[in-house]
Coordinates of C-alpha atoms in Angstrom, one line a residue:
X1 CA 40.9 48.7 38.2
X2 CA 40.8 45.5 40.2
X3 CA 42.8 42.6 38.8
X4 CA 42.0 39.1 39.7
X5 CA 45.0 37.3 41.3
X6 CA 46.6 34.9 38.7
X7 CA 46.3 32.0 41.1
X8 CA 42.5 32.3 41.1
X9 CA 41.9 32.5 37.4
X10 CA 42.0 28.9 36.5
X11 CA 40.8 27.2 39.6
X12 CA 38.3 24.4 38.8
X13 CA 36.2 22.8 41.5
X14 CA 36.2 18.9 41.6
X15 CA 33.2 17.3 39.9
X16 CA 30.8 15.4 42.1
X17 CA 28.9 12.4 40.8
X18 CA 25.2 12.8 40.8
X19 CA 22.4 10.2 40.7
X20 CA 21.2 9.3 37.2
X21 CA 18.4 11.3 35.8
X22 CA 16.9 10.6 32.4
X23 CA 18.0 13.3 29.9
X24 CA 15.2 15.6 29.0
X25 CA 14.3 15.5 25.3
X26 CA 15.6 18.5 23.4
X27 CA 12.6 20.6 22.3
X28 CA 12.6 23.8 20.3
X29 CA 11.1 26.8 21.9
X30 CA 7.3 26.7 22.2
X31 CA 5.9 28.0 18.9
X32 CA 3.7 30.9 18.6
X33 CA 0.0 30.3 19.2
X34 CA -1.9 29.1 16.1
X35 CA 1.0 27.3 14.5
X36 CA -1.2 24.3 13.5
X37 CA -4.2 26.5 12.9
X38 CA -2.2 28.2 10.1
X39 CA -0.4 25.2 8.8
X40 CA -3.1 22.6 8.6
X41 CA -5.3 24.5 6.1
X42 CA -2.3 24.9 3.8
X43 CA -1.5 21.2 4.0
X44 CA -5.2 20.3 3.5
X45 CA -5.4 22.5 0.4
X46 CA -2.2 21.0 -1.1
X47 CA -3.3 17.5 -0.4
X48 CA -6.7 17.9 -1.9
X49 CA -5.3 19.6 -5.0
X50 CA -2.7 16.9 -5.6
X51 CA -5.3 14.1 -5.1
X52 CA -7.8 15.6 -7.5
X53 CA -7.0 13.1 -10.3
X54 CA -7.9 10.3 -8.0
X55 CA -11.6 11.3 -8.3
X56 CA -11.6 11.5 -12.1
X57 CA -12.1 7.8 -13.1
X58 CA -14.2 5.3 -11.2
X59 CA -11.0 3.6 -10.2
X60 CA -7.3 3.8 -11.1
X61 CA -5.9 0.3 -10.7
X62 CA -6.9 -3.4 -10.5
X63 CA -5.9 -3.3 -6.8
X64 CA -8.8 -0.9 -6.1
X65 CA -11.1 -3.2 -8.1
X66 CA -9.8 -6.2 -6.1
X67 CA -10.5 -4.4 -2.8
X68 CA -13.9 -3.3 -3.9
X69 CA -15.0 -6.9 -4.8
X70 CA -13.5 -8.2 -1.6
X71 CA -15.5 -5.6 0.4
X72 CA -18.7 -6.6 -1.3
X73 CA -18.2 -10.3 -0.6
X74 CA -17.4 -9.5 3.1
X75 CA -20.4 -7.4 3.4
X76 CA -22.5 -10.2 2.0
X77 CA -21.4 -12.6 4.7
X78 CA -18.2 -13.9 3.2
X79 CA -15.0 -14.6 5.2
X80 CA -11.5 -13.4 4.4
X81 CA -9.0 -16.1 3.6
X82 CA -12.0 -18.4 2.9
X83 CA -14.7 -17.2 0.5
X84 CA -12.3 -14.6 -0.8
X85 CA -8.6 -14.6 -0.6
X86 CA -5.5 -12.4 -1.2
X87 CA -1.9 -12.3 -0.2
X88 CA -2.5 -9.1 1.8
X89 CA -3.4 -8.6 5.5
X90 CA -7.0 -7.7 6.2
X91 CA -6.9 -4.1 7.4
X92 CA -7.6 -2.4 4.1
X93 CA -10.3 -4.8 2.9
X94 CA -12.1 -4.1 6.2
X95 CA -11.7 -0.4 5.7
X96 CA -13.3 -0.7 2.2
X97 CA -16.1 -2.8 3.7
X98 CA -16.8 -0.2 6.4
X99 CA -16.8 2.6 3.8
X100 CA -19.3 0.7 1.7
X101 CA -21.5 0.0 4.7
X102 CA -21.7 3.7 5.5
X103 CA -21.7 5.3 2.0
X104 CA -22.8 2.5 -0.4
X105 CA -20.8 0.3 -2.7
X106 CA -21.7 1.9 -6.1
X107 CA -18.6 4.2 -6.1
X108 CA -15.2 4.5 -4.5
X109 CA -15.6 8.2 -3.6
X110 CA -15.7 7.4 0.1
X111 CA -12.4 5.4 0.1
X112 CA -10.8 8.0 -2.2
X113 CA -11.7 10.7 0.4
X114 CA -10.1 8.4 3.1
X115 CA -7.0 8.3 1.0
X116 CA -6.9 12.1 1.0
X117 CA -7.2 12.0 4.7
X118 CA -4.4 9.5 5.0
X119 CA -2.1 11.7 2.9
X120 CA -3.0 14.8 5.0
X121 CA -2.3 12.8 8.1
X122 CA 1.1 11.8 6.8
X123 CA 2.0 15.4 5.9
X124 CA 0.9 16.6 9.3
X125 CA 2.9 13.9 11.2
X126 CA 6.0 14.7 9.1
X127 CA 5.6 18.3 10.0
X128 CA 5.3 17.3 13.7
X129 CA 8.5 15.2 13.6
X130 CA 10.5 17.9 11.8
X131 CA 9.1 20.6 14.1
X132 CA 10.1 18.7 17.3
X133 CA 13.6 18.0 15.9
X134 CA 14.5 21.3 14.2
X135 CA 11.9 23.9 14.9
X136 CA 8.8 25.6 13.3
X137 CA 10.3 26.4 9.9
X138 CA 11.5 22.8 9.5
X139 CA 8.0 21.6 10.4
X140 CA 6.4 23.8 7.7
X141 CA 9.0 22.7 5.2
X142 CA 8.4 19.0 5.7
X143 CA 4.7 19.4 5.7
X144 CA 4.6 21.2 2.4
X145 CA 7.2 19.1 0.7
X146 CA 5.4 15.8 1.3
X147 CA 2.2 16.6 -0.7
X148 CA 4.3 18.0 -3.6
X149 CA 6.4 14.8 -4.0
X150 CA 3.6 12.3 -3.0
X151 CA 2.2 12.1 -6.6
X152 CA 5.6 11.7 -8.3
X153 CA 5.1 8.4 -10.1
X154 CA 2.6 7.0 -12.6
X155 CA -0.8 8.2 -11.5
X156 CA -2.0 4.6 -11.4
X157 CA 0.5 4.1 -8.5
X158 CA 0.0 7.4 -6.7
X159 CA -3.7 8.2 -7.1
X160 CA -5.1 4.8 -6.2
X161 CA -6.6 4.3 -2.8
X162 CA -4.6 1.3 -2.1
X163 CA -2.1 -0.2 0.3
X164 CA 0.9 2.1 0.4
X165 CA -1.1 5.2 0.7
X166 CA -2.6 3.8 3.9
X167 CA 0.7 2.4 5.2
X168 CA 2.4 5.8 5.4
X169 CA 0.4 7.5 8.2
X170 CA 1.2 4.4 10.4
X171 CA 4.9 4.5 9.5
X172 CA 5.4 8.2 10.3
X173 CA 3.3 7.8 13.5
X174 CA 5.6 5.0 14.6
X175 CA 8.7 7.1 14.2
X176 CA 7.1 10.1 15.8
X177 CA 5.9 8.1 18.9
X178 CA 9.3 6.4 19.2
X179 CA 11.0 9.8 19.1
X180 CA 8.8 10.9 22.0
X181 CA 9.5 7.7 24.0
X182 CA 5.9 6.4 23.6
X183 CA 7.0 2.8 22.9
X184 CA 3.6 1.2 23.3
X185 CA 2.0 3.6 20.8
X186 CA 5.0 3.1 18.5
X187 CA 4.5 -0.7 18.5
X188 CA 0.8 -0.2 17.8
X189 CA 1.6 2.0 14.8
X190 CA 4.1 -0.5 13.4
X191 CA 1.3 -3.2 13.8
X192 CA -1.1 -0.9 11.9
X193 CA 1.4 -0.6 9.0
X194 CA 2.1 -4.3 9.0
X195 CA -1.6 -5.2 9.0
X196 CA -2.1 -2.9 6.0
X197 CA 0.6 -4.5 4.0
X198 CA 3.5 -6.7 5.1
X199 CA 6.2 -4.3 3.9
X200 CA 4.9 -1.7 6.3
X201 CA 6.8 -3.6 9.0
X202 CA 10.0 -2.1 7.6
X203 CA 9.4 0.9 9.9
X204 CA 10.3 -1.3 12.9
X205 CA 14.0 -0.8 12.0
X206 CA 14.1 3.0 12.8
X207 CA 12.0 2.4 15.8
X208 CA 14.4 -0.1 17.2
X209 CA 17.3 2.2 16.3
X210 CA 15.7 4.9 18.4
X211 CA 15.2 2.5 21.3
X212 CA 18.8 1.4 21.0
X213 CA 20.0 5.0 21.2
X214 CA 17.9 5.5 24.3
X215 CA 19.5 2.3 25.8
X216 CA 22.9 4.0 25.6
X217 CA 22.0 6.5 28.3
X218 CA 19.0 5.1 30.2
X219 CA 19.1 2.4 32.9
X220 CA 18.5 -1.2 31.9
X221 CA 15.2 -1.6 33.8
X222 CA 13.7 1.4 31.9
X223 CA 14.8 -0.1 28.6
X224 CA 13.3 -3.5 29.5
X225 CA 10.0 -1.8 30.2
X226 CA 10.2 0.2 26.9
X227 CA 11.0 -3.0 24.9
X228 CA 8.0 -4.8 26.6
X229 CA 5.6 -2.0 25.7
X230 CA 6.9 -1.9 22.1
X231 CA 6.5 -5.7 21.8
X232 CA 3.1 -5.7 23.3
X233 CA 1.9 -2.8 21.0
X234 CA 3.2 -4.7 18.0
X235 CA 2.3 -8.3 18.8
X236 CA -1.2 -8.0 20.4
X237 CA -2.9 -6.4 17.4
X238 CA -1.4 -8.9 15.0
X239 CA -2.6 -11.8 17.2
X240 CA -6.0 -10.3 17.5
X241 CA -6.4 -9.9 13.8
X242 CA -5.2 -13.5 13.2
X243 CA -7.9 -14.7 15.6
X244 CA -10.6 -12.5 14.0
X245 CA -9.9 -14.1 10.6
X246 CA -8.5 -17.6 10.6
X247 CA -5.1 -18.2 12.1
X248 CA -4.1 -20.9 9.6
X249 CA -5.5 -18.8 6.7
X250 CA -3.9 -15.6 7.9
X251 CA -0.6 -17.4 8.2
X252 CA -0.7 -19.0 4.8
X253 CA -2.1 -16.1 2.7
X254 CA -0.2 -13.2 4.4
X255 CA 3.0 -14.9 5.4
X256 CA 4.1 -18.3 4.1
X257 CA 2.2 -18.9 0.8
X258 CA 4.0 -16.5 -1.6
X259 CA 7.3 -18.2 -2.3
X260 CA 6.9 -18.2 -6.1
X261 CA 5.8 -14.6 -6.0
X262 CA 8.9 -13.4 -4.2
X263 CA 11.5 -14.4 -6.7
X264 CA 13.4 -12.8 -9.6
X265 CA 14.1 -15.9 -11.6
X266 CA 12.8 -15.9 -15.2
X267 CA 11.9 -12.2 -15.5
X268 CA 15.2 -10.4 -14.9
X269 CA 15.1 -7.9 -17.8
X270 CA 11.4 -7.3 -17.5
X271 CA 11.8 -6.4 -13.8
X272 CA 15.0 -4.4 -14.3
X273 CA 13.3 -2.2 -16.8
X274 CA 10.4 -1.5 -14.5
X275 CA 12.8 -0.7 -11.6
X276 CA 14.8 1.8 -13.8
X277 CA 11.6 3.5 -15.1
X278 CA 10.1 4.0 -11.6
X279 CA 13.4 5.1 -10.1
X280 CA 13.7 7.7 -12.9
X281 CA 10.2 9.0 -12.2
X282 CA 10.9 9.2 -8.5
X283 CA 14.1 11.1 -9.1
X284 CA 12.2 13.6 -11.2
X285 CA 9.6 14.1 -8.5
X286 CA 12.3 14.5 -5.9
X287 CA 14.5 16.8 -8.0
X288 CA 14.2 19.5 -5.4
X289 CA 15.0 17.1 -2.5
X290 CA 17.9 15.0 -3.7
X291 CA 20.6 17.7 -4.2
X292 CA 20.5 19.0 -0.6
X293 CA 20.4 15.4 0.7
X294 CA 23.4 14.3 -1.3
X295 CA 25.3 17.5 -0.4
X296 CA 24.6 16.8 3.3
X297 CA 25.7 13.2 2.9
X298 CA 28.9 14.3 1.2
X299 CA 29.9 17.2 3.5
X300 CA 28.8 15.9 7.0
X301 CA 30.7 12.7 7.0
X302 CA 28.1 10.0 6.2
X303 CA 24.9 8.8 7.8
X304 CA 25.9 9.1 11.5
X305 CA 24.7 11.8 13.8
X306 CA 21.4 12.9 15.2
X307 CA 19.5 12.0 12.1
X308 CA 20.9 8.5 11.7
X309 CA 17.5 7.0 12.4
X310 CA 16.3 8.6 9.2
X311 CA 19.0 6.9 7.2
X312 CA 18.0 3.6 8.8
X313 CA 14.4 4.3 7.9
X314 CA 15.4 5.0 4.3
X315 CA 17.5 1.9 4.1
X316 CA 14.7 -0.3 5.6
X317 CA 12.2 1.2 3.2
X318 CA 14.5 0.6 0.3
X319 CA 14.6 -3.1 1.4
X320 CA 10.8 -3.1 1.3
X321 CA 10.9 -1.9 -2.3
X322 CA 13.4 -4.6 -3.2
X323 CA 11.5 -7.4 -1.4
X324 CA 10.1 -9.8 -4.0
X325 CA 11.9 -8.1 -6.9
X326 CA 8.9 -6.6 -8.6
X327 CA 9.5 -2.8 -8.3
X328 CA 5.9 -1.7 -9.0
X329 CA 5.7 2.1 -8.8
X330 CA 3.5 2.1 -5.7
X331 CA 6.2 0.2 -3.7
X332 CA 8.4 3.4 -4.0
X333 CA 6.0 5.5 -2.0
X334 CA 7.5 4.1 1.2
X335 CA 10.7 6.0 0.4
X336 CA 9.1 9.4 0.5
X337 CA 8.6 10.1 4.3
X338 CA 12.3 9.5 5.2
X339 CA 13.4 11.4 2.0
X340 CA 11.3 14.4 3.0
X341 CA 12.7 14.5 6.5
X342 CA 16.3 14.1 5.3
X343 CA 15.8 16.9 2.8
X344 CA 14.3 19.1 5.5
X345 CA 17.3 18.5 7.7
X346 CA 19.7 19.2 4.9
X347 CA 17.9 22.4 3.9
X348 CA 17.7 23.8 7.5
X349 CA 21.2 25.3 7.7
X350 CA 21.2 26.6 4.1
X351 CA 20.2 30.1 3.0
X352 CA 16.5 30.8 2.5
X353 CA 17.0 31.1 -1.3
X354 CA 18.1 27.5 -1.3
X355 CA 14.9 26.4 0.5
X356 CA 12.8 28.5 -1.9
X357 CA 14.6 26.9 -4.9
X358 CA 13.9 23.4 -3.5
X359 CA 10.2 24.2 -3.0
X360 CA 9.9 25.7 -6.4
X361 CA 11.5 22.7 -8.1
X362 CA 9.3 20.4 -6.2
X363 CA 6.2 22.4 -7.1
X364 CA 7.1 22.4 -10.8
X365 CA 7.6 18.6 -10.8
X366 CA 4.3 18.2 -8.9
X367 CA 2.5 20.3 -11.5
X368 CA 3.9 18.0 -14.2
X369 CA 2.6 14.8 -12.5
X370 CA -0.7 16.5 -11.6
X371 CA -1.2 17.3 -15.3
X372 CA -0.4 13.7 -16.2
X373 CA -3.0 12.5 -13.7
X374 CA -5.7 14.8 -15.0
X375 CA -5.1 14.1 -18.7
X376 CA -3.8 10.5 -18.8
X377 CA -6.0 8.1 -20.9
X378 CA -7.2 5.0 -19.2
X379 CA -7.4 2.3 -21.9
X380 CA -7.5 -0.6 -19.5
X381 CA -10.3 0.9 -17.6
X382 CA -12.3 1.5 -20.8
X383 CA -11.7 -2.2 -21.7
X384 CA -12.9 -3.3 -18.2
X385 CA -16.0 -1.2 -18.6
X386 CA -16.9 -2.6 -22.0
X387 CA -16.3 -6.1 -20.7
X388 CA -18.6 -5.4 -17.7
X389 CA -21.3 -4.2 -20.0
X390 CA -21.0 -7.4 -22.0
X391 CA -21.2 -9.5 -18.8
X392 CA -24.2 -7.5 -17.5
X393 CA -26.0 -8.0 -20.8
X394 CA -25.5 -11.8 -20.9
X395 CA -26.2 -12.7 -17.3
X396 CA -28.9 -12.2 -14.6
X397 CA -28.1 -10.2 -11.4
X398 CA -28.0 -13.4 -9.4
X399 CA -25.7 -15.3 -11.8
X400 CA -22.1 -16.0 -10.9
X401 CA -19.4 -15.4 -13.5
X402 CA -15.7 -16.3 -13.8
X403 CA -13.4 -13.5 -15.3
X404 CA -10.1 -15.2 -16.1
X405 CA -7.7 -12.3 -16.2
X406 CA -6.1 -9.6 -14.1
X407 CA -9.0 -7.1 -14.0
X408 CA -11.1 -8.0 -10.9
X409 CA -12.8 -4.7 -11.3
X410 CA -15.0 -6.3 -14.0
X411 CA -17.0 -8.0 -11.2
X412 CA -17.5 -4.7 -9.4
X413 CA -18.4 -2.7 -12.5
X414 CA -20.8 -5.5 -13.8
X415 CA -22.3 -6.0 -10.3
X416 CA -21.9 -9.8 -10.6
X417 CA -20.7 -12.3 -8.0
X418 CA -17.4 -14.1 -8.8
X419 CA -17.6 -17.9 -9.2
X420 CA -14.4 -18.4 -7.2
X421 CA -12.6 -17.1 -4.2
X422 CA -9.7 -16.4 -6.5
X423 CA -10.5 -13.0 -8.1
X424 CA -7.6 -13.0 -10.6
X425 CA -5.6 -15.5 -12.6
X426 CA -2.5 -14.4 -10.6
X427 CA -2.9 -16.5 -7.6
X428 CA -3.4 -19.6 -9.8
X429 CA -0.5 -18.9 -12.2
X430 CA 1.9 -16.4 -10.5
X431 CA 1.2 -13.8 -13.2
X432 CA 0.2 -11.2 -10.6
X433 CA 3.8 -11.0 -9.7
X434 CA 4.5 -9.1 -12.9
X435 CA 6.2 -12.0 -14.6
X436 CA 6.7 -12.0 -18.3
X437 CA 6.2 -15.7 -19.0
X438 CA 8.9 -18.1 -17.9
X439 CA 7.5 -18.6 -14.3
X440 CA 3.8 -18.4 -15.2
X441 CA 1.7 -21.5 -15.1
X442 CA -0.2 -24.0 -13.0
X443 CA 2.9 -25.3 -11.3
X444 CA 3.8 -21.8 -10.0
X445 CA 0.4 -21.3 -8.4
X446 CA 0.0 -21.0 -4.7
X447 CA -0.2 -24.4 -3.1
X448 CA -3.5 -26.2 -3.3
X449 CA -5.4 -23.5 -5.3
X450 CA -6.2 -25.5 -8.4
X451 CA -8.1 -28.3 -6.6
X452 CA -10.1 -25.7 -4.8
X453 CA -10.9 -23.9 -8.0
X454 CA -12.1 -27.2 -9.7
X455 CA -14.3 -27.9 -6.7
X456 CA -15.8 -24.5 -6.8
X457 CA -16.6 -24.5 -10.6
X458 CA -17.9 -28.1 -10.4
X459 CA -20.2 -27.4 -7.4
X460 CA -21.6 -24.1 -8.7
X461 CA -20.8 -23.7 -12.4
X462 CA -20.6 -20.1 -13.5
X463 CA -23.2 -18.8 -16.0
X464 CA -20.5 -17.1 -18.0
X465 CA -16.7 -17.5 -18.3
X466 CA -14.7 -14.6 -19.6
X467 CA -11.3 -15.4 -21.0
X468 CA -9.6 -12.0 -20.7
X469 CA -6.0 -13.3 -21.2
X470 CA -5.7 -11.7 -24.7
X471 CA -2.5 -13.6 -25.5
X472 CA -0.9 -13.3 -22.2
X473 CA 1.0 -16.3 -20.7
X474 CA -1.9 -17.3 -18.4
X475 CA -4.2 -18.1 -21.4
X476 CA -6.4 -21.2 -20.9
X477 CA -4.7 -23.1 -23.7
X478 CA -1.5 -23.1 -21.6
X479 CA -3.3 -24.3 -18.5
X480 CA -4.4 -28.0 -18.9
X481 CA -6.9 -27.9 -16.0
X482 CA -8.8 -24.8 -17.2
X483 CA -8.6 -25.8 -20.8
X484 CA -10.2 -29.2 -20.0
X485 CA -13.0 -27.6 -18.0
X486 CA -13.9 -25.2 -20.8
X487 CA -13.7 -28.0 -23.5
X488 CA -16.0 -30.3 -21.5
X489 CA -18.6 -27.8 -20.2
X490 CA -18.6 -24.6 -22.2
X491 CA -18.6 -23.2 -25.7
X492 CA -17.4 -19.8 -26.9
X493 CA -19.8 -17.1 -28.2
X494 CA -19.1 -15.8 -31.6
X495 CA -16.9 -12.7 -31.7
X496 CA -14.9 -11.1 -28.9
X497 CA -15.0 -8.1 -26.6
X498 CA -11.8 -6.2 -27.2
X499 CA -10.1 -9.6 -27.7
X500 CA -11.8 -11.2 -24.7
X501 CA -13.6 -14.5 -25.4
X502 CA -16.9 -15.2 -23.7
X503 CA -18.0 -18.8 -22.9
X504 CA -21.5 -20.0 -22.0
X505 CA -22.5 -23.4 -20.8
X506 CA -22.8 -26.1 -23.5
X507 CA -26.3 -27.4 -24.3
X508 CA -27.4 -29.6 -21.5
X509 CA -25.1 -27.8 -19.0
X510 CA -26.9 -25.6 -16.5
X511 CA -25.3 -23.0 -14.2
X512 CA -25.9 -23.3 -10.5
X513 CA -28.5 -21.2 -8.7
X514 CA -31.7 -19.4 -9.7
X515 CA -31.8 -17.7 -13.1
X516 CA -33.9 -14.8 -14.4
X517 CA -34.0 -12.6 -17.3
X518 CA -30.8 -10.5 -17.7
X519 CA -32.9 -7.5 -18.0
X520 CA -34.8 -8.1 -14.8
X521 CA -33.9 -6.6 -11.4
X522 CA -31.9 -3.6 -10.4
X523 CA -28.2 -3.8 -9.6
X524 CA -28.0 -5.5 -6.2
X525 CA -24.5 -4.9 -4.9
X526 CA -24.0 -6.8 -1.7
X527 CA -27.6 -8.1 -1.8
X528 CA -26.9 -10.0 -5.0
X529 CA -23.6 -11.4 -3.6
X530 CA -25.4 -12.5 -0.5
X531 CA -27.1 -15.3 -2.4
X532 CA -23.9 -16.4 -4.0
X533 CA -21.5 -16.5 -1.0
X534 CA -21.2 -19.9 0.8
X535 CA -21.0 -20.2 4.6
X536 CA -17.4 -19.6 5.8
X537 CA -15.4 -22.8 6.2
X538 CA -11.6 -22.7 5.9
X539 CA -10.5 -25.2 3.3
X540 CA -7.3 -27.0 4.2
X541 CA -6.8 -27.7 0.5
X542 CA -5.9 -24.1 -0.1
X543 CA -2.9 -24.5 2.3
X544 CA -1.7 -27.5 0.5
X545 CA -2.4 -29.5 3.7

């Protein structure tokens, strides 16, 4: 037997410095062929099944109704932030408008199908992120978990084809692109989320965290290039959208004009109860995810390590939920992608039976929320439909109406043009912020909105005014300007429609525009609105300037 001389056993050669080379990203072994071919049909089936309740009613929430009316006005030649306004960026109204142009505006089935596609895209991107970080099994886990937890709130919040559902593909795409070093694409994805809803910009935090981590090992010139690409991808689309709409209108409505909306004062208990209720629902939906995440947080020494960007993502998404202190259920949807990835990472080292238990628990919770969505009554939708029937029976297709309430879907269901660019009472009273009374009224309206409303109603008086306040704090008798307009120019019809009072012009007062028999003419959709929309002209009064 040959024995190595002791003097040679522990000889170490001196290390030589080598020129810098960028570290290659760690990639799991190439998966077997057909990975996505097998996984995508499963994800598609889960997504379609969990979204089935969204197709049951004509619409789920007033937000869908608002977007539908906006889309009709835009299709009729209107201008966003002028002839119709909202606090949101324009990407989703434009998507609704495009869907209506291709498939008609008589139903929301097209945008509901797009929402299914958005959720499927989110699940597939989560699977891609997990697969790149932790392997094939982790990819399957993340992809399957997401559809199961995605409906874990009130169906009105999860089944609606509204803002948060369309934010999520952009946010996950931003993190995926940043993880692959595609900084321009990551910035573009952040811009997409931001232009869908302002809180989508929260995903910039984990993207910057990933860039900072890269800066610890890469040379400064490469980091400057990456930062430039990220900035260009983010800023250029936002500037382009501002120019396509109205820079001043975009800045006011989407950025600076919502000070009264984003405050907690006056509704503390009301908001706290909503926050607790929605948090409890989310915890129930994530009952299979939270235990492994908390266990990993407890046993692995905090939020540091390779998955720190996911904790940053969860923290920034939590900040987006907190922003404005309203805690509506759909705000919580932004928490789901980072939670799914954190749970996937936490389940990876555990035995397979723990993974099976987490999936089974999530599936059971999903079945509960799915049943809720399929069977839940929709009393507010039934009210809006009865009100739309009453509006349709008392007006001609070319008449303009004013629905004073929080149900803009009445315009869409009745196929009547709104008499004002303000589709709900919220922008004029701050009620849309979910306030319970103390900070609701004319003085809490967005700056300059009441003079614009008075001008609109004076120039083209509506043929019918519907007071749908039903005792809420934005009732006309609490608003001097509206109360005076109704007293001078309108009189109430006898009786009510589910508590809503209908006003018609007083004798001698004539509504603006052509009139015809209410029974004449077929529903006109955008063609009816086209005669009611004024040429776009940004009004400085709406900015208070």
